[in-house]
CSV table of C-alpha atoms in Angstrom, one decimal:
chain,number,residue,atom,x,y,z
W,1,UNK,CA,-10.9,21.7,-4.0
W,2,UNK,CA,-7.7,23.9,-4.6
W,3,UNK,CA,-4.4,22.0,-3.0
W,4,UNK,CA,-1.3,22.7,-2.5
W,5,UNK,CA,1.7,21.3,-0.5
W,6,UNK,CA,3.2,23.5,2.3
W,7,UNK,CA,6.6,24.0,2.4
W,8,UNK,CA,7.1,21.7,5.0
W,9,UNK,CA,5.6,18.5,2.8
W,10,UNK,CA,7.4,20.2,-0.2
W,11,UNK,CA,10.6,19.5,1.8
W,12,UNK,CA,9.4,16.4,2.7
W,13,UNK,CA,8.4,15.1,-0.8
W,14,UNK,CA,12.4,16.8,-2.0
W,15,UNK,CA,14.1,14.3,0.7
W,16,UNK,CA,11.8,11.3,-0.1
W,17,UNK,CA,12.7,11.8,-4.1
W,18,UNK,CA,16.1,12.6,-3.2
W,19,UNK,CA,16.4,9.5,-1.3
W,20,UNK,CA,15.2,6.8,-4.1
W,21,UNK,CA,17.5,8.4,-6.8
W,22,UNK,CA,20.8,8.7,-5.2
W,23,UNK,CA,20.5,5.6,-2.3
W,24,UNK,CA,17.5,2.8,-4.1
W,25,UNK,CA,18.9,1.9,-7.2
W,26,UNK,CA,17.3,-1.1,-9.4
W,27,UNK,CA,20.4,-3.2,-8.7
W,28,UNK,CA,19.7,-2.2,-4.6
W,29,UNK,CA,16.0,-2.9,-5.1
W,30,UNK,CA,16.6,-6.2,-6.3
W,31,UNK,CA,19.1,-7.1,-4.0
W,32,UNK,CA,16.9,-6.7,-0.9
W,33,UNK,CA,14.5,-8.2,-2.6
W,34,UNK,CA,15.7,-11.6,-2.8
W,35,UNK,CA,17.2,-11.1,0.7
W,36,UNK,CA,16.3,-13.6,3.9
W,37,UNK,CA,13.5,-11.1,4.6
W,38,UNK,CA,12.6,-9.6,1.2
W,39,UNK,CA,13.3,-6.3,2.6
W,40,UNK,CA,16.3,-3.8,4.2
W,41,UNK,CA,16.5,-3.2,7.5
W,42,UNK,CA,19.3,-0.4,7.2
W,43,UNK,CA,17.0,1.2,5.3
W,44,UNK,CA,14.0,0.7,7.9
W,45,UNK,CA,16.5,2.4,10.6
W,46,UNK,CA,17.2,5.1,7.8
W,47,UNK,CA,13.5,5.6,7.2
W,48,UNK,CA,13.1,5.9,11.2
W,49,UNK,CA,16.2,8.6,11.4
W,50,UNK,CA,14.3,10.8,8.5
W,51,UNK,CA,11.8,11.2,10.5
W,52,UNK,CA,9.3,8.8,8.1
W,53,UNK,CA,8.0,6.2,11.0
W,54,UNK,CA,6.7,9.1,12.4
W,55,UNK,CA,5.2,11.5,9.8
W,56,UNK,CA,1.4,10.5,10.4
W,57,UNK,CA,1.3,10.2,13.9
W,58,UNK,CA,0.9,12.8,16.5
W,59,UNK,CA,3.4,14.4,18.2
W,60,UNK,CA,2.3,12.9,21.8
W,61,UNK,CA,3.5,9.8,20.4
W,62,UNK,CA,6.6,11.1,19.1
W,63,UNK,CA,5.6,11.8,15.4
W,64,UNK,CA,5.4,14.9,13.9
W,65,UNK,CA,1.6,15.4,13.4
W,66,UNK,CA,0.8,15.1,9.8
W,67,UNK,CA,-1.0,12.5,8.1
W,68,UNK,CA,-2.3,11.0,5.3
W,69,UNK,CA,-0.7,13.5,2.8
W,70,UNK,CA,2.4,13.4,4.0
W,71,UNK,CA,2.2,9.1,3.9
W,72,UNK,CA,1.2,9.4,0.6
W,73,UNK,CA,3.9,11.9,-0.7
W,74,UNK,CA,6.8,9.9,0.8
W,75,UNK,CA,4.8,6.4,-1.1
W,76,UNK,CA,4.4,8.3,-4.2
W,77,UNK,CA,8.1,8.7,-3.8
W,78,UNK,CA,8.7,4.9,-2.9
W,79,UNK,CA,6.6,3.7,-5.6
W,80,UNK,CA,9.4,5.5,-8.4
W,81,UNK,CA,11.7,3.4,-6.3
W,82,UNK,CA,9.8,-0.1,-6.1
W,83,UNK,CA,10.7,0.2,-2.3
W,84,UNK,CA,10.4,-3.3,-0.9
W,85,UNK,CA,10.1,-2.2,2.6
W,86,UNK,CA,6.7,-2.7,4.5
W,87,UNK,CA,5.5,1.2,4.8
W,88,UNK,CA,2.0,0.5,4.0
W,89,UNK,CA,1.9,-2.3,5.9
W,90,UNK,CA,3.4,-1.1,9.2
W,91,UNK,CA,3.1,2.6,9.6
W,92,UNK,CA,0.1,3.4,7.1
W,93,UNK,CA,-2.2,0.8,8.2
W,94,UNK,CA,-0.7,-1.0,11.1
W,95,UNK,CA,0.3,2.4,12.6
W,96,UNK,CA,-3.0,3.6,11.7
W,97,UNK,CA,-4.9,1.0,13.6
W,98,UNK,CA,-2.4,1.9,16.6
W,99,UNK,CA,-3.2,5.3,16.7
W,100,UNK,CA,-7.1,5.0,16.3
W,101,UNK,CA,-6.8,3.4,19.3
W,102,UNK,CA,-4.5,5.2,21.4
W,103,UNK,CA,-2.1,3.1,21.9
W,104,UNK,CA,1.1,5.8,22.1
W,105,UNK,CA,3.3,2.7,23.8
W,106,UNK,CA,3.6,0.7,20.5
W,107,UNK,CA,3.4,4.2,18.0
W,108,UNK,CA,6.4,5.3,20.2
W,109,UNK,CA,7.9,1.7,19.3
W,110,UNK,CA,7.6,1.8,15.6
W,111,UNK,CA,8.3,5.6,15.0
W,112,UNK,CA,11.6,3.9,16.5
W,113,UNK,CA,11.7,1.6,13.7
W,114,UNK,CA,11.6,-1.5,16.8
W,115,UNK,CA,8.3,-2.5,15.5
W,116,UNK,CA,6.6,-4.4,12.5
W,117,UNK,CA,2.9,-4.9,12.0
W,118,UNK,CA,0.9,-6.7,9.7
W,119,UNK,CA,-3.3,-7.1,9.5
W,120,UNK,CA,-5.2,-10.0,8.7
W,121,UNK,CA,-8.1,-7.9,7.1
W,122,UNK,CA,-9.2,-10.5,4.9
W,123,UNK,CA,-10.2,-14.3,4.8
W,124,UNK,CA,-10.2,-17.0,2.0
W,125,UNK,CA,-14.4,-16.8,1.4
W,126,UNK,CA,-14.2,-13.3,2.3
W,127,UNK,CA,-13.0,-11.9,-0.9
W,128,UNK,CA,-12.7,-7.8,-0.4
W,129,UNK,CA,-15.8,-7.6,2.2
W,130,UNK,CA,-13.8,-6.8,5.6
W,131,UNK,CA,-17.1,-7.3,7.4
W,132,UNK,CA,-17.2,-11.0,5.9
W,133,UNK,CA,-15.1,-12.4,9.7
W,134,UNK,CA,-15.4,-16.2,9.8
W,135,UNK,CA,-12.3,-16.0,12.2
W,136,UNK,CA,-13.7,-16.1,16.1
W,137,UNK,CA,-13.1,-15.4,19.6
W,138,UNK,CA,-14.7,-16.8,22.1
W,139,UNK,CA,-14.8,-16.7,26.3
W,140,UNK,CA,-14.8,-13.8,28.2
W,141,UNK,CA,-13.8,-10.2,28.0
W,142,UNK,CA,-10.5,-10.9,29.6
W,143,UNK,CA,-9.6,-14.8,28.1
W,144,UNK,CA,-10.6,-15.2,25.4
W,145,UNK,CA,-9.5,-18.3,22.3
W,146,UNK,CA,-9.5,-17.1,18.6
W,147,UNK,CA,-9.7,-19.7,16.1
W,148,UNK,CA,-9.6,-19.2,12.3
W,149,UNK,CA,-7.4,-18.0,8.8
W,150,UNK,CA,-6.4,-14.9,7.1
W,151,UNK,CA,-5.5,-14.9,4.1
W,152,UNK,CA,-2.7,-13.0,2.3
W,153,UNK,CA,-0.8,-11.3,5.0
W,154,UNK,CA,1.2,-8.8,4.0
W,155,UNK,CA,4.4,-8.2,5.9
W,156,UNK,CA,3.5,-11.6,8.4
W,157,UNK,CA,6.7,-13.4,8.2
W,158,UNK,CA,8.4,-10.6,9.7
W,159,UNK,CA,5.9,-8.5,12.1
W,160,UNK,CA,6.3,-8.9,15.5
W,161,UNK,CA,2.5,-8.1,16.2
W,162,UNK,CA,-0.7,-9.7,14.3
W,163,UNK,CA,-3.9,-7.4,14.2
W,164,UNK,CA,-6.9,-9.9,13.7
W,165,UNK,CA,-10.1,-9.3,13.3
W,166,UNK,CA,-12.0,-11.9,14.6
W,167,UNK,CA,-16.0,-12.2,15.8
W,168,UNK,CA,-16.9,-12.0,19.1
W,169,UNK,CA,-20.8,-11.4,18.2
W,170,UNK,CA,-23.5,-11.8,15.7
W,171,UNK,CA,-23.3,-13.6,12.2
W,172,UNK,CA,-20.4,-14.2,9.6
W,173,UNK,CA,-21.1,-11.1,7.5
W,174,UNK,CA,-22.7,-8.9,10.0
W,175,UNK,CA,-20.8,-5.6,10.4
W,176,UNK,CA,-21.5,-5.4,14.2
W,177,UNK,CA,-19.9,-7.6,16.0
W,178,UNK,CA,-16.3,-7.8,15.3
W,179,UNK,CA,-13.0,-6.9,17.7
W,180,UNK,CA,-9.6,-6.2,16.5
W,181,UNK,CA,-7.0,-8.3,18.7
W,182,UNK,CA,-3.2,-7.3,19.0
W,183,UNK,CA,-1.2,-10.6,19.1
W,184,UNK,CA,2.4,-12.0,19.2
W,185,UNK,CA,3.3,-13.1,15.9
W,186,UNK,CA,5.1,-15.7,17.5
W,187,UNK,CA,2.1,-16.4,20.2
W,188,UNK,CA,1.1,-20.6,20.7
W,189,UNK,CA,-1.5,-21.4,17.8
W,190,UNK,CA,-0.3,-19.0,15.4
W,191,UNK,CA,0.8,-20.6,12.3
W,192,UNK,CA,2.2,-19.3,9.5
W,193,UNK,CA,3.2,-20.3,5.8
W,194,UNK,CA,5.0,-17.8,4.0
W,195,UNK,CA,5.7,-16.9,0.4
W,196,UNK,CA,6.4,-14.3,-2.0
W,197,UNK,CA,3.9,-12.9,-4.2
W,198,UNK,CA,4.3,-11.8,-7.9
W,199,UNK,CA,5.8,-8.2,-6.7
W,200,UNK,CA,8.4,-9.9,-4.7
W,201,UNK,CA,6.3,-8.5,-1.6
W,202,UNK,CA,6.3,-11.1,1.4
W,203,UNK,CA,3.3,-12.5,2.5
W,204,UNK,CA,1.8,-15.6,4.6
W,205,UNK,CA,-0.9,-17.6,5.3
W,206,UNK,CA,-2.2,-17.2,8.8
W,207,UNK,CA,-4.0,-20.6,11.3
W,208,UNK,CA,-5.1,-19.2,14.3
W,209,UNK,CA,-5.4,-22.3,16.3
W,210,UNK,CA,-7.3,-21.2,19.9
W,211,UNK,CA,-4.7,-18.7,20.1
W,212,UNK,CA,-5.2,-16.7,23.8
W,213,UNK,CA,-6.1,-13.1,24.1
W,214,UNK,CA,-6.6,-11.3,27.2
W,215,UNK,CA,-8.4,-8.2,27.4
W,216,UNK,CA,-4.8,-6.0,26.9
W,217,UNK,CA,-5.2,-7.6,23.2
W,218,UNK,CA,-8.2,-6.0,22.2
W,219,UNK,CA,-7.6,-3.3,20.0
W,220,UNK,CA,-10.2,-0.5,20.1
W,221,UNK,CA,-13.6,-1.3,21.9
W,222,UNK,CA,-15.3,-4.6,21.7
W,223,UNK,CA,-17.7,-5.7,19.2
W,224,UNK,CA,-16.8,-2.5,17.5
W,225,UNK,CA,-13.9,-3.0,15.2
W,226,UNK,CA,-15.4,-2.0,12.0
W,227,UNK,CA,-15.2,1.3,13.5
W,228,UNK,CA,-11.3,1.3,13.4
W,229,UNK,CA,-10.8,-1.1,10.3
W,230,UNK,CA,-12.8,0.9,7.8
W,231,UNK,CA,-11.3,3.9,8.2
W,232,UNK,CA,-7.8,2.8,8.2
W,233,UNK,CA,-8.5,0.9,5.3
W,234,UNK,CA,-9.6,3.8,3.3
W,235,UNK,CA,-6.5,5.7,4.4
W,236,UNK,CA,-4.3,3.2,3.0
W,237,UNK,CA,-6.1,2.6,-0.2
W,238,UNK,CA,-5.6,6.3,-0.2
W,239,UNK,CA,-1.8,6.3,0.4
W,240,UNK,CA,-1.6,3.3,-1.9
W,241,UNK,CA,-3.0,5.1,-4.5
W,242,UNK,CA,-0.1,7.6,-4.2
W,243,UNK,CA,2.3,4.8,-4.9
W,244,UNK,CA,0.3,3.7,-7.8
W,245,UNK,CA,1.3,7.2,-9.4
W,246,UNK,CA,4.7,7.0,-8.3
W,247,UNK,CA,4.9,3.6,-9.9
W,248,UNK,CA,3.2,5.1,-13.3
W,249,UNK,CA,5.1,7.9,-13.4
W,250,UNK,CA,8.7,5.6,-13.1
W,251,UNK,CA,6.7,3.2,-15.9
W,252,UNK,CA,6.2,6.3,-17.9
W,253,UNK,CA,10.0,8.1,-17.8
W,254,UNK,CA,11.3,4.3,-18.4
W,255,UNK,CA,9.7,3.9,-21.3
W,256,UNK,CA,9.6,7.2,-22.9
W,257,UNK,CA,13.6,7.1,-22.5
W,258,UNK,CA,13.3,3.7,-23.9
W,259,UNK,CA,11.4,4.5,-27.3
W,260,UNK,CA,14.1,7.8,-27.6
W,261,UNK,CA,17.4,5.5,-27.5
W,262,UNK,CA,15.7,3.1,-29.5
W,263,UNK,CA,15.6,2.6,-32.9
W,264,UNK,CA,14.0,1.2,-36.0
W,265,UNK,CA,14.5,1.7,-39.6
W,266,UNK,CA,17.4,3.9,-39.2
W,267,UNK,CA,14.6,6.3,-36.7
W,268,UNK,CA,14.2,6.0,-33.0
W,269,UNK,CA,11.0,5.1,-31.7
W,270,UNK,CA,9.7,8.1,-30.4
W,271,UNK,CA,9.3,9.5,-34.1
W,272,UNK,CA,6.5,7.7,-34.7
W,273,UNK,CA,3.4,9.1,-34.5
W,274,UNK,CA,1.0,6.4,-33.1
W,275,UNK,CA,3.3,5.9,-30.1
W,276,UNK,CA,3.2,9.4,-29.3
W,277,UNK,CA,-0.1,8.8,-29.2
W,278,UNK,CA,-0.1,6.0,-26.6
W,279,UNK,CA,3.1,8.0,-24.6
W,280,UNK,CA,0.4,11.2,-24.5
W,281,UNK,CA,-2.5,8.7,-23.0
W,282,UNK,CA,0.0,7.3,-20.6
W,283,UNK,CA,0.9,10.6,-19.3
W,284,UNK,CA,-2.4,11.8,-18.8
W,285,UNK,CA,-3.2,8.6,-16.8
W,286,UNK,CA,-0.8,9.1,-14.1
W,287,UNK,CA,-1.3,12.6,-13.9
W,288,UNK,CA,-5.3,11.7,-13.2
W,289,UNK,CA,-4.3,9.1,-10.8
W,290,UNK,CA,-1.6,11.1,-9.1
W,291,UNK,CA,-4.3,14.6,-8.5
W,292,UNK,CA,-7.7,11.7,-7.7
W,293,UNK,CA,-4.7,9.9,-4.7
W,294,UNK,CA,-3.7,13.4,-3.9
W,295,UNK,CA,-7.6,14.1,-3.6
W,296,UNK,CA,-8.2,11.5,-1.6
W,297,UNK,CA,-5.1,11.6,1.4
W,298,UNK,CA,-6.5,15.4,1.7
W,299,UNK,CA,-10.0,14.4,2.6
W,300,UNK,CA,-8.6,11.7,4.5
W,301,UNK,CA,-6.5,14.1,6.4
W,302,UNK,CA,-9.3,16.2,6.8
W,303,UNK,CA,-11.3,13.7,8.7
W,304,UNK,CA,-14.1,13.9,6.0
W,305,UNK,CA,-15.9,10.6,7.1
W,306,UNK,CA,-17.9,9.3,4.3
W,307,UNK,CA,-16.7,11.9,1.7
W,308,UNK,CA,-13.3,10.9,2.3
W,309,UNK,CA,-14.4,6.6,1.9
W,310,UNK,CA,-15.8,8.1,-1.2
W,311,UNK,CA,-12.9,9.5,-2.5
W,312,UNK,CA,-10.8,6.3,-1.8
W,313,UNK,CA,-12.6,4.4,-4.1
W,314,UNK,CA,-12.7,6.8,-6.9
W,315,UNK,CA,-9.3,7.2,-6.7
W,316,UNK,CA,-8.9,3.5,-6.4
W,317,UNK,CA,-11.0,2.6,-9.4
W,318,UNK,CA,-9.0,4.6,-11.5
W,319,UNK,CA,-5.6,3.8,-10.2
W,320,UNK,CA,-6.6,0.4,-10.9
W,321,UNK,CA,-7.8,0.4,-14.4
W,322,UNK,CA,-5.6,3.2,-16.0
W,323,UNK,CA,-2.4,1.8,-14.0
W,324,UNK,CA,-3.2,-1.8,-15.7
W,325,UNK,CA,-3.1,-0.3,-18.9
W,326,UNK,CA,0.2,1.8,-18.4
W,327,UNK,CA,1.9,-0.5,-17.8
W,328,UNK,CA,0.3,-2.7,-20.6
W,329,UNK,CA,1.9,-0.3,-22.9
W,330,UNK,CA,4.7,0.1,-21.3
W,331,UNK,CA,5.3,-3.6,-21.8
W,332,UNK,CA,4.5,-3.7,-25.3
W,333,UNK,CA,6.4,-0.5,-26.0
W,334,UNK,CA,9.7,-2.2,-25.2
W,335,UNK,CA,9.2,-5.6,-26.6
W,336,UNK,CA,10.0,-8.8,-25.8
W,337,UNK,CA,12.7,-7.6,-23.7
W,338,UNK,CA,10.0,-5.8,-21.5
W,339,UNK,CA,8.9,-9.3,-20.2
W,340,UNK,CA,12.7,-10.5,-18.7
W,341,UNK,CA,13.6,-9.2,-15.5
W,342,UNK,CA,16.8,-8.3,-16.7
W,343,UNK,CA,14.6,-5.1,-17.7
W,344,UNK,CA,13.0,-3.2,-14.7
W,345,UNK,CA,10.2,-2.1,-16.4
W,346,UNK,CA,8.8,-5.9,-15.5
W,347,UNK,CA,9.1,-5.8,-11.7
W,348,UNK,CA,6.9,-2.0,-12.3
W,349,UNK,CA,4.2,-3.8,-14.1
W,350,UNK,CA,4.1,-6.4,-11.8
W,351,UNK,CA,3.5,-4.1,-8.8
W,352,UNK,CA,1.2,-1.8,-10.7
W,353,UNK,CA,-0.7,-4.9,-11.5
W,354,UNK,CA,-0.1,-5.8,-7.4
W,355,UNK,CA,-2.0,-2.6,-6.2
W,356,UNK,CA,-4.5,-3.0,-9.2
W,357,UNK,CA,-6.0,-5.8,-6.3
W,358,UNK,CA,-5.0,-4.7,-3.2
W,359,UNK,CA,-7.6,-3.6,-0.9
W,360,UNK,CA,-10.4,-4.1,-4.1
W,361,UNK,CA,-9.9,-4.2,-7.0
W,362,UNK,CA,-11.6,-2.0,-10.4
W,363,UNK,CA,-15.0,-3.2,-10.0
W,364,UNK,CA,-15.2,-3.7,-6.2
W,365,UNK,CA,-14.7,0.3,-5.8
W,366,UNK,CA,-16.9,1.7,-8.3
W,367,UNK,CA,-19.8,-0.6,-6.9
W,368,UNK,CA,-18.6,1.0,-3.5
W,369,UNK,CA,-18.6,4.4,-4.8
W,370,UNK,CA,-21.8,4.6,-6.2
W,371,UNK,CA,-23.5,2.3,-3.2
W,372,UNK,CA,-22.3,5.5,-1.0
W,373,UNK,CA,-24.5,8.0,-3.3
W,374,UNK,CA,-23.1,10.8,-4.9
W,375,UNK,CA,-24.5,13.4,-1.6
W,376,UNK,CA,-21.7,12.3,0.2
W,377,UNK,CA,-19.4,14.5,-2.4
């Protein structure tokens, strides 16, 4: 499939780069980072003034009617950066839940940067199966009580709306079955018990203790969530996966400056011959990663149902694997030092490693990709 960007993504990829160089330094990275809310909200206003909030969405909501692609070419940027702020979470798969559904009120909301989202896609037993929803909802249509826990929310302690999945029909695991509910974060029976993960993301622990839901909370149609979930899901992993190369490209450029500068036996680093070697298989990992993510936003963008799942997951498998061992070398390339966070080579290893997991991990995507049958290409 021949791609190329337009000269409007082009121009949008040029101000996204431009952005992390000049204006999200390390020293800025780290300094929102261990801020009250782990991420900056000048820069979320910043974001919505560029335009950013609003680069998926459609223009009846106020966006500017792109998608996928142009998600993933300003989190490719982002990822060079180790942007802290919650873009997946709120526009990519938060906003893509919104707009699946129609709901132009909130999209207009959030392309105004006056909104954050987080989704409680997964469960403790659950693992990486988002049909696996012990979390339920019972009474009627229009009052209904949702009881249960999600596990490993990103972006919860500071979201002003949950979306749950919870059952409203049929067994634990059944895909059938389960509704997507839009809820106050700060809604009676919601519990939750922040923390910050190993990437210096935020993160909580969600109790939904027979938390109400009328029928303006359901998301989407009842009993029919999958229908909304999946599909998000696998434009995420897609846009993740465009971080992932961002992230492997800034672990590749650190390091190759790094065994230049450095030196050893009166010779810098980059002289000898085996880690040329390991620089050259670097490389050629995060170029792979970067053209299977770009891959996948394009069928994503193109509505390519199955193809496009399909092309998640490759990408995803890869992006896992090879990105774990980038920045395996990276670490070893730089030594000891490579393992302080002094260095900032640590904090990209530990988010490379982050995104290895998120949304399935190496093995979970290649049992995918081959469970969906190579006619779906």
């Amino acid at each position: 499939m021949p791609f190329a960007l337009t000269e409007e993504q082009k121009l949008l990829q040029e101000s996204a780069d431009r952005f992390v160089e000049r204006d999200y330094g390390f020293d800025v990275r780290t300094r929102l980072a261990g801020s009250e809310t782990g991420w900056g909200a000048e820069n979320w206003a910043r974001f919505a003034e560029l335009g950013w909030l609003g680069v998926p969405f459609p223009e009846a909501a106020g966006g500017h009617g792109g998608g996928p692609v142009e998600a993933g070419l300003i989190a490719e940027a982002l990822g060079k950066g180790l942007a802290v702020e919650p873009y997946l979470w709120t526009v990519v798969l938060g906003g893509g839940l919104l707009a699946r559904a129609g709901r132009t009120d909130l999209l207009e909301e959030l392309i105004a940067g006056k909104l954050q989202l987080a989704t409680g896609f997964a469960e403790p037993q659950g693992r990486y199966a988002l049909n696996d929803v012990a979390t339920t909802a019972e009474g009627s249509s229009g009052d209904r009580s949702i009881s249960g826990r999600k596990a490993v929310v990103f972006n919860a302690p500071s979201a002003d709306l949950l979306i749950v999945p919870a059952r409203t029909a049929g067994a634990r695991t059944d895909t059938r079955g389960i509704t997507l509910f839009l809820l106050p974060a700060d809604a009676d029976g919601v519990e939750l018990r922040p923390y910050s993960t190993m990437d210096d993301s935020r993160a909580a622990e969600v109790t939904l203790s027979g938390v109400r839901a009328g029928g303006d909370a359901v998301l989407g149609e009842i009993d029919d969530g999958m229908a909304l979930l999946e599909p998000a899901i696998d434009d995420a992993t897609a846009v993740l996966c465009c971080e992932a190369a961002g992230v492997m490209q800034a672990l590749v450029s650190q390091t190759q400056d790094y065994i230049k500068n450095r030196k050893q036996f009166g010779v810098p680093l980059s002289s000898f011959q085996v880690l040329q070697h390991r620089m050259a298989e670097m490389f050629i990992h995060k170029e792979q990663t970067q053209s299977m993510a770009y891959m996948a936003v394009v069928r994503a963008a193109a509505g390519d149902g199955r193809a496009a799942s399909r092309a998640a997951s490759a990408a995803k498998a890869y992006a896992s694997e090879k990105g774990k061992l980038v920045g395996q070398d990276a670490i070893q390339m730089h030594g000891g030092m490579g393992m302080t966070k002094e260095m900032p080579i640590s904090s990209f290893f530990k988010r490379i490693t982050m995104i290895g997991s998120l949304f399935g991990d190496a093995d979970h995507h290649l049992d995918r990709f081959a469970g969906m049958g190579a006619g779906a290409a």
